[in-house]
Short mmCIF file of C-alpha atoms and ligand atoms in Angstrom, two decimals:
data_model
loop_
_atom_site.label_atom_id
_atom_site.label_comp_id
_atom_site.label_asym_id
_atom_site.label_seq_id
_atom_site.Cartn_x
_atom_site.Cartn_y
_atom_site.Cartn_z
CA UNK A 1 121.47 109.49 85.87
CA UNK A 2 118.15 110.87 87.55
CA UNK A 3 115.16 108.87 86.99
CA UNK A 4 112.15 111.35 87.29
CA UNK A 5 108.75 109.85 87.98
CA UNK A 6 105.48 111.36 86.76
CA UNK A 7 103.90 114.10 88.64
CA UNK A 8 100.84 112.13 89.85
CA UNK A 9 103.03 109.57 91.16
CA UNK A 10 101.91 108.60 94.80
CA UNK A 11 105.06 108.25 97.28
CA UNK A 12 104.41 106.59 100.70
CA UNK A 13 105.26 104.03 103.38
CA UNK A 14 103.59 101.41 105.31
CA UNK A 15 102.98 99.36 108.70
CA UNK A 16 100.42 97.11 109.81
CA UNK A 17 98.60 97.86 113.21
CA UNK A 18 99.39 94.61 114.67
CA UNK A 19 102.97 94.78 113.94
CA UNK A 20 103.52 97.97 115.54
CA UNK A 21 100.92 98.32 118.31
CA UNK A 22 100.75 96.42 121.82
CA UNK A 23 98.87 93.23 120.97
CA UNK A 24 95.00 93.37 121.52
CA UNK A 25 93.09 90.31 122.01
CA UNK A 26 93.92 88.54 118.68
CA UNK A 27 95.51 85.16 117.77
CA UNK A 28 99.14 86.60 117.42
CA UNK A 29 99.31 87.81 120.95
CA UNK A 30 101.66 85.59 123.10
CA UNK A 31 103.18 83.76 120.27
CA UNK A 32 106.89 83.24 120.39
CA UNK A 33 108.45 84.07 117.51
CA UNK A 34 111.56 82.46 115.49
CA UNK A 35 114.14 84.77 117.01
CA UNK A 36 112.74 84.12 120.56
CA UNK A 37 110.51 87.62 121.05
CA UNK A 38 106.90 87.14 122.29
CA UNK A 39 104.15 88.69 120.29
CA UNK A 40 103.06 91.21 122.81
CA UNK A 41 104.85 94.71 123.19
CA UNK A 42 105.78 95.48 119.32
CA UNK A 43 106.90 98.81 118.89
CA UNK A 44 104.74 101.07 121.34
CA UNK A 45 103.39 102.84 118.49
CA UNK A 46 100.28 103.67 120.65
CA UNK A 47 102.26 105.49 122.95
CA UNK A 48 104.50 107.40 120.11
CA UNK A 49 101.88 108.48 117.47
CA UNK A 50 103.23 112.07 117.24
CA UNK A 51 106.78 110.96 116.92
CA UNK A 52 106.11 108.32 114.52
CA UNK A 53 103.78 110.75 112.57
CA UNK A 54 106.81 113.07 112.15
CA UNK A 55 108.64 110.25 110.27
CA UNK A 56 105.61 109.28 108.18
CA UNK A 57 105.03 112.88 107.08
CA UNK A 58 108.89 112.98 105.65
CA UNK A 59 107.98 109.83 103.68
CA UNK A 60 105.30 110.91 101.21
CA UNK A 61 101.51 111.95 100.95
CA UNK A 62 100.34 108.52 101.61
CA UNK A 63 100.59 106.04 104.79
CA UNK A 64 99.13 102.63 103.98
CA UNK A 65 97.86 101.48 107.59
CA UNK A 66 95.05 99.56 109.25
CA UNK A 67 93.48 99.41 112.69
CA UNK A 68 93.35 96.68 115.36
CA UNK A 69 89.83 95.32 114.87
CA UNK A 70 89.97 93.22 118.13
CA UNK A 71 90.52 96.54 120.33
CA UNK A 72 87.79 98.31 118.26
CA UNK A 73 85.16 95.60 118.45
CA UNK A 74 85.83 93.23 121.40
CA UNK A 75 82.59 91.46 120.72
CA UNK A 76 80.73 90.28 117.47
CA UNK A 77 78.62 93.00 115.91
CA UNK A 78 79.19 95.20 118.96
CA UNK A 79 79.68 99.05 118.41
CA UNK A 80 83.26 100.40 118.26
CA UNK A 81 84.83 101.31 121.50
CA UNK A 82 84.71 105.12 121.35
CA UNK A 83 87.90 105.47 123.32
CA UNK A 84 89.55 103.53 120.72
CA UNK A 85 87.91 105.07 117.86
CA UNK A 86 88.86 108.48 119.24
CA UNK A 87 92.56 107.25 119.56
CA UNK A 88 92.66 106.42 115.91
CA UNK A 89 90.91 109.46 114.81
CA UNK A 90 93.35 111.82 116.66
CA UNK A 91 96.40 110.24 114.93
CA UNK A 92 94.74 110.27 111.41
CA UNK A 93 93.55 113.97 111.87
CA UNK A 94 97.14 114.80 112.76
CA UNK A 95 98.50 112.97 109.70
CA UNK A 96 95.59 114.67 107.61
CA UNK A 97 96.50 118.27 108.62
CA UNK A 98 100.09 117.53 107.51
CA UNK A 99 98.96 116.65 104.20
CA UNK A 100 99.05 112.61 104.52
CA UNK A 101 95.94 110.89 103.39
CA UNK A 102 95.68 106.94 104.21
CA UNK A 103 95.70 103.71 102.25
CA UNK A 104 93.28 102.24 104.56
CA UNK A 105 93.94 98.28 104.93
CA UNK A 106 90.81 96.51 106.61
CA UNK A 107 92.56 93.02 107.18
CA UNK A 108 96.41 92.64 107.63
CA UNK A 109 96.64 89.01 108.51
CA UNK A 110 94.88 89.72 111.71
CA UNK A 111 91.44 89.54 113.53
CA UNK A 112 89.99 89.34 116.78
CA UNK A 113 89.96 85.98 118.73
CA UNK A 114 86.40 85.88 118.78
CA UNK A 115 86.38 85.74 115.03
CA UNK A 116 88.97 83.35 114.80
CA UNK A 117 87.03 80.97 117.38
CA UNK A 118 84.27 81.22 114.94
CA UNK A 119 86.25 79.50 112.55
CA UNK A 120 87.72 82.65 110.84
CA UNK A 121 87.77 82.99 107.08
CA UNK A 122 87.26 79.22 106.66
CA UNK A 123 83.38 79.99 107.47
CA UNK A 124 81.19 81.89 104.80
CA UNK A 125 78.68 82.67 107.66
CA UNK A 126 81.37 84.98 109.23
CA UNK A 127 81.50 87.27 106.37
CA UNK A 128 78.89 89.10 108.20
CA UNK A 129 80.94 90.04 111.20
CA UNK A 130 83.80 91.71 108.65
CA UNK A 131 80.91 93.48 106.85
CA UNK A 132 79.89 94.83 110.12
CA UNK A 133 83.45 95.88 111.14
CA UNK A 134 84.02 97.45 107.53
CA UNK A 135 80.75 99.55 107.90
CA UNK A 136 82.06 101.08 110.98
CA UNK A 137 85.47 101.64 109.73
CA UNK A 138 83.96 103.43 106.76
CA UNK A 139 82.01 105.42 109.27
CA UNK A 140 84.72 106.56 111.50
CA UNK A 141 87.75 106.56 109.06
CA UNK A 142 86.47 106.78 105.77
CA UNK A 143 87.14 110.46 105.72
CA UNK A 144 90.75 109.88 106.04
CA UNK A 145 91.29 107.12 103.37
CA UNK A 146 92.14 108.24 99.89
CA UNK A 147 92.51 104.44 99.05
CA UNK A 148 91.50 101.10 100.47
CA UNK A 149 92.88 97.87 100.51
CA UNK A 150 90.17 95.46 101.62
CA UNK A 151 92.73 92.92 102.14
CA UNK A 152 96.58 92.74 102.60
CA UNK A 153 98.15 89.71 100.69
CA UNK A 154 95.32 87.00 100.97
CA UNK A 155 97.41 84.77 99.13
CA UNK A 156 100.24 85.09 101.69
CA UNK A 157 97.59 84.74 104.78
CA UNK A 158 95.94 81.66 103.14
CA UNK A 159 99.26 79.99 102.33
CA UNK A 160 100.78 80.50 105.80
CA UNK A 161 97.60 80.00 107.95
CA UNK A 162 96.53 76.67 106.06
CA UNK A 163 99.44 75.34 104.29
CA UNK A 164 102.76 76.01 105.68
CA UNK A 165 101.48 76.30 109.27
CA UNK A 166 103.34 79.90 109.92
CA UNK A 167 100.53 81.90 110.85
CA UNK A 168 97.47 81.15 113.36
CA UNK A 169 95.68 79.14 113.01
CA UNK A 170 98.69 77.09 112.20
CA UNK A 171 97.01 74.41 109.87
CA UNK A 172 99.39 72.58 107.81
CA UNK A 173 98.90 71.11 103.82
CA UNK A 174 95.17 72.24 103.78
CA UNK A 175 94.91 73.16 100.33
CA UNK A 176 91.36 73.02 99.82
CA UNK A 177 90.49 75.35 103.01
CA UNK A 178 93.14 77.66 101.74
CA UNK A 179 91.02 77.86 98.74
CA UNK A 180 87.79 78.31 100.62
CA UNK A 181 89.34 81.19 102.76
CA UNK A 182 90.57 82.83 99.60
CA UNK A 183 86.97 82.63 98.03
CA UNK A 184 85.49 83.77 101.41
CA UNK A 185 87.79 86.79 101.53
CA UNK A 186 86.72 87.63 97.90
CA UNK A 187 83.09 87.58 98.54
CA UNK A 188 83.78 90.04 101.73
CA UNK A 189 86.11 92.06 99.26
CA UNK A 190 83.29 92.70 96.95
CA UNK A 191 80.79 93.51 99.58
CA UNK A 192 83.14 95.92 101.38
CA UNK A 193 84.07 97.50 98.03
CA UNK A 194 80.08 98.44 97.28
CA UNK A 195 79.80 99.98 100.82
CA UNK A 196 82.94 101.92 100.52
CA UNK A 197 81.61 103.14 96.84
CA UNK A 198 78.32 104.08 98.33
CA UNK A 199 80.17 106.74 100.68
CA UNK A 200 83.22 107.63 99.00
CA UNK A 201 82.99 107.33 95.26
CA UNK A 202 86.38 108.68 94.53
CA UNK A 203 88.27 106.39 96.89
CA UNK A 204 89.81 103.70 94.79
CA UNK A 205 89.39 99.91 96.43
CA UNK A 206 91.73 97.04 95.59
CA UNK A 207 93.67 94.43 97.71
CA UNK A 208 97.45 94.02 98.00
CA UNK A 209 98.58 90.83 96.50
CA UNK A 210 101.92 89.47 97.18
CA UNK A 211 104.09 88.65 94.20
CA UNK A 212 107.50 87.13 93.78
CA UNK A 213 109.76 85.85 91.06
CA UNK A 214 109.50 81.74 90.88
CA UNK A 215 112.34 79.89 88.93
CA UNK A 216 113.24 76.36 88.80
CA UNK A 217 117.07 75.38 89.97
CA UNK A 218 116.82 71.97 88.27
CA UNK A 219 114.44 69.91 86.31
CA UNK A 220 112.74 68.77 89.43
CA UNK A 221 111.82 72.56 90.22
CA UNK A 222 109.87 72.73 86.87
CA UNK A 223 106.63 71.66 87.91
CA UNK A 224 106.39 73.18 91.51
CA UNK A 225 107.36 76.59 89.84
CA UNK A 226 104.44 76.40 87.54
CA UNK A 227 102.04 75.46 90.23
CA UNK A 228 103.36 78.01 92.76
CA UNK A 229 102.98 80.91 89.77
CA UNK A 230 99.53 79.85 88.87
CA UNK A 231 98.47 79.43 92.43
CA UNK A 232 100.09 82.35 94.06
CA UNK A 233 99.48 84.98 91.43
CA UNK A 234 96.48 83.85 89.49
CA UNK A 235 94.24 81.56 91.38
CA UNK A 236 94.84 83.62 94.52
CA UNK A 237 93.85 86.83 92.66
CA UNK A 238 90.69 85.60 91.12
CA UNK A 239 88.20 86.17 93.72
CA UNK A 240 89.39 89.65 93.78
CA UNK A 241 89.30 90.81 90.22
CA UNK A 242 86.57 93.48 90.84
CA UNK A 243 89.24 96.15 92.03
CA UNK A 244 89.88 99.65 90.94
CA UNK A 245 93.45 99.27 91.03
CA UNK A 246 95.79 96.44 91.57
CA UNK A 247 97.90 96.63 94.62
CA UNK A 248 101.10 94.39 94.38
CA UNK A 249 103.75 93.75 96.85
CA UNK A 250 107.03 92.44 95.96
CA UNK A 251 110.24 91.31 98.12
CA UNK A 252 111.28 87.62 97.05
CA UNK A 253 113.27 85.42 94.52
CA UNK A 254 112.50 81.87 95.21
CA UNK A 255 114.19 79.00 93.60
CA UNK A 256 112.71 75.39 93.47
CA UNK A 257 114.91 72.41 93.63
CA UNK A 258 112.04 70.97 93.75
CA UNK A 259 111.48 72.73 97.34
CA UNK A 260 111.36 76.34 97.87
CA UNK A 261 114.97 77.67 98.55
CA UNK A 262 115.21 80.80 101.04
CA UNK A 263 117.30 82.28 103.64
CA UNK A 264 114.63 81.47 106.51
CA UNK A 265 114.30 77.84 106.06
CA UNK A 266 117.55 76.89 104.01
CA UNK A 267 120.12 79.32 104.89
CA UNK A 268 123.06 76.83 104.35
CA UNK A 269 121.42 76.23 100.43
CA UNK A 270 121.54 80.01 99.92
CA UNK A 271 125.09 80.23 101.18
CA UNK A 272 126.09 77.31 98.80
CA UNK A 273 124.46 79.13 95.94
CA UNK A 274 126.24 82.34 96.57
CA UNK A 275 123.50 84.34 95.17
CA UNK A 276 122.33 87.82 96.47
CA UNK A 277 120.04 87.57 99.06
CA UNK A 278 118.64 89.39 102.06
CA UNK A 279 117.58 87.85 105.64
CA UNK A 280 114.49 86.15 104.30
CA UNK A 281 114.81 85.82 100.52
CA UNK A 282 116.89 85.52 97.36
CA UNK A 283 117.23 89.17 96.01
CA UNK A 284 116.26 89.79 92.51
CA UNK A 285 114.68 93.46 91.64
CA UNK A 286 114.36 92.65 87.88
CA UNK A 287 111.66 90.21 89.02
CA UNK A 288 109.33 92.84 90.00
CA UNK A 289 109.60 94.32 86.25
CA UNK A 290 108.48 90.93 85.19
CA UNK A 291 105.62 90.99 87.46
CA UNK A 292 104.49 94.48 86.58
CA UNK A 293 104.62 93.78 82.89
CA UNK A 294 102.56 90.41 83.38
CA UNK A 295 99.89 92.24 85.55
CA UNK A 296 99.50 95.05 83.42
CA UNK A 297 99.30 92.90 80.22
CA UNK A 298 96.75 90.62 81.46
CA UNK A 299 94.53 93.12 83.59
CA UNK A 300 95.02 96.61 82.06
CA UNK A 301 94.39 98.26 85.28
CA UNK A 302 96.35 100.80 87.45
CA UNK A 303 98.81 99.52 89.60
CA UNK A 304 100.33 100.63 92.85
CA UNK A 305 103.09 98.84 94.71
CA UNK A 306 101.73 98.49 97.99
CA UNK A 307 104.65 97.15 99.63
CA UNK A 308 108.36 96.76 98.74
CA UNK A 309 111.38 96.64 100.73
CA UNK A 310 114.24 94.43 102.33
CA UNK A 311 115.09 92.75 105.19
CA UNK A 312 118.19 93.72 106.28
CA UNK A 313 120.10 95.71 109.31
CA UNK A 314 122.56 97.39 106.73
CA UNK A 315 121.48 100.63 105.69
CA UNK A 316 123.64 100.98 102.61
CA UNK A 317 121.94 97.79 101.55
CA UNK A 318 118.63 99.12 102.05
CA UNK A 319 119.73 102.41 99.92
CA UNK A 320 120.76 100.17 97.21
CA UNK A 321 117.60 98.11 97.08
CA UNK A 322 115.58 101.38 96.92
CA UNK A 323 117.62 102.49 93.90
CA UNK A 324 117.35 99.15 92.52
CA UNK A 325 113.50 98.65 92.71
CA UNK A 326 112.71 102.32 91.64
CA UNK A 327 115.07 101.77 88.58
CA UNK A 328 112.83 98.60 87.74
CA UNK A 329 109.63 100.93 88.51
CA UNK A 330 110.92 103.54 86.13
CA UNK A 331 111.60 101.29 83.16
CA UNK A 332 108.18 99.59 83.61
CA UNK A 333 106.66 102.98 83.31
CA UNK A 334 108.58 103.79 80.16
CA UNK A 335 107.55 100.64 78.49
CA UNK A 336 103.85 101.65 79.21
CA UNK A 337 102.72 99.92 82.55
CA UNK A 338 100.34 102.08 84.20
CA UNK A 339 101.98 102.32 87.39
CA UNK A 340 100.65 104.86 89.73
CA UNK A 341 102.54 104.58 93.08
CA UNK A 342 105.24 103.34 95.29
CA UNK A 343 104.91 102.58 98.86
CA UNK A 344 107.73 101.38 100.87
CA UNK A 345 107.83 98.63 103.60
CA UNK A 346 108.32 99.70 106.24
CA UNK A 347 108.03 103.10 107.96
CA UNK A 348 109.69 101.99 110.97
CA UNK A 349 111.26 98.60 112.15
CA UNK A 350 108.30 96.17 113.39
CA UNK A 351 107.41 92.96 114.56
CA UNK A 352 107.86 90.53 111.60
CA UNK A 353 105.09 88.24 112.37
CA UNK A 354 106.13 84.47 113.16
CA UNK A 355 109.99 85.64 112.88
CA UNK A 356 109.94 88.34 115.06
CA UNK A 357 111.29 92.20 115.27
CA UNK A 358 114.97 91.29 114.60
CA UNK A 359 113.93 90.82 110.88
CA UNK A 360 114.14 94.51 110.25
CA UNK A 361 112.52 96.71 107.32
CA UNK A 362 112.36 99.93 108.80
CA UNK A 363 113.55 103.27 107.36
CA UNK A 364 113.48 104.17 110.94
CA UNK A 365 115.41 101.97 113.38
CA UNK A 366 113.89 100.91 116.58
CA UNK A 367 115.83 99.95 119.46
CA UNK A 368 114.09 96.99 120.81
CA UNK A 369 114.97 97.37 124.44
CA UNK A 370 114.12 101.22 124.63
CA UNK A 371 111.77 101.39 121.40
CA UNK A 372 113.73 104.60 120.79
CA UNK A 373 113.50 105.54 117.00
CA UNK A 374 116.18 106.91 115.05
CA UNK A 375 116.14 107.95 111.50
CA UNK A 376 118.54 105.97 109.20
CA UNK A 377 120.46 106.77 106.04
CA UNK A 378 117.88 104.85 104.16
CA UNK A 379 115.03 106.98 105.64
CA UNK A 380 116.97 110.25 104.74
CA UNK A 381 117.55 108.74 101.17
CA UNK A 382 113.95 108.03 100.75
CA UNK A 383 112.97 111.29 102.02
CA UNK A 384 114.79 112.78 99.12
CA UNK A 385 113.55 110.61 96.67
CA UNK A 386 110.02 111.73 97.57
CA UNK A 387 110.85 115.53 97.51
CA UNK A 388 112.66 115.24 94.10
CA UNK A 389 109.98 112.75 92.65
CA UNK A 390 112.63 110.60 91.46
CA UNK A 391 116.15 108.73 92.15
CA UNK A 392 119.50 108.95 91.07
CA UNK A 393 120.85 105.72 89.96
C1 LIG B 401 103.48 91.71 104.85
C2 LIG B 401 104.13 92.62 106.02
C3 LIG B 401 105.29 91.74 106.27
C4 LIG B 401 106.23 92.15 104.89
C5 LIG B 401 107.65 91.59 105.08
C6 LIG B 401 104.42 91.46 103.58
O1 LIG B 401 104.25 90.13 103.18
O2 LIG B 401 102.36 92.43 104.26
O3 LIG B 401 103.29 92.42 107.09
O4 LIG B 401 106.05 92.50 107.38
O5 LIG B 401 105.63 91.15 103.89
O6 LIG B 401 107.77 90.22 105.19
#
């Protein structure tokens, strides 16, 4: 059966500057990931922009991406480095000429070391630095952005940076600090949204919130599930409610027994459960349907899937995941959810933060020794989905 999506439906793919460019002066630089790779040279994107653009343009009319704040602004409140501005503008212009506009992400888990040294998002007074950076982004890159994400997944950032300790600044169990970070980001979001509004009235501004399906594996999991659902998807979203659309990302099904069960930290348990999973999490596309309906019922705002994908080396598994997820999206639209678009993560394989580049999500495969790109079967499949505006299931 062919599932056709509405004409206005937006298709695209996404990457993040830090995950694809050689590291600037930011807190991820030099860290050793779980798979042993160093966060330094990631995918050489800065040297292969035209080649990468050729893939991007095959995957829809929107490319969700950002810039490396640390390369643009080497010191607090400094003017952006003209050479770096030029590098980005040349690339964005190239995409524009080929019919691709940006969903511009201002903050994606990464900021300059000087910002981190000042206390990063834990300090309210640092918001002014982000505002200055935003103003310059609007000035130089605003004309390329059809949509904006002020923040990528503030819930994942706050959790990993201040609770699990997996992201810099590697703090553990700092629940109050994590909440303060969310609130500071929320304030920064409100200011940035107004600034964008002043110059670009038509470009919708939102964030991308990470969502997941949380379920109790036993009685001990009931409370952790209730708390996780609330904190991750309600509490974390509350500072960002002033948004023109709701951007959601979805990857994971997490069981609690009472501790979270995922493939990264508890592979033996996942094997023992014998449930569908990828290299990072349990797999449950139906959970995305639940999330879409919940957010639509609660907020009644247009939704865009800003990221969705699967961590696997296997091409056929990726094709099946795209089919599964798009089936779920189509059913949600039929049910009245105002879903406006789907952006797949990721355009090409990249550096998966603290885990490393062997955790692959790309529609294009990257050879980690030579950085050579190869289109995959899943990439060809997604290209057809975009061309046909729908998917055969
Ligand atoms: C992040 C991406 C990441 C992806 C896969 C999202 O949470 O925004 O940067 O690579 O998930 O884990």
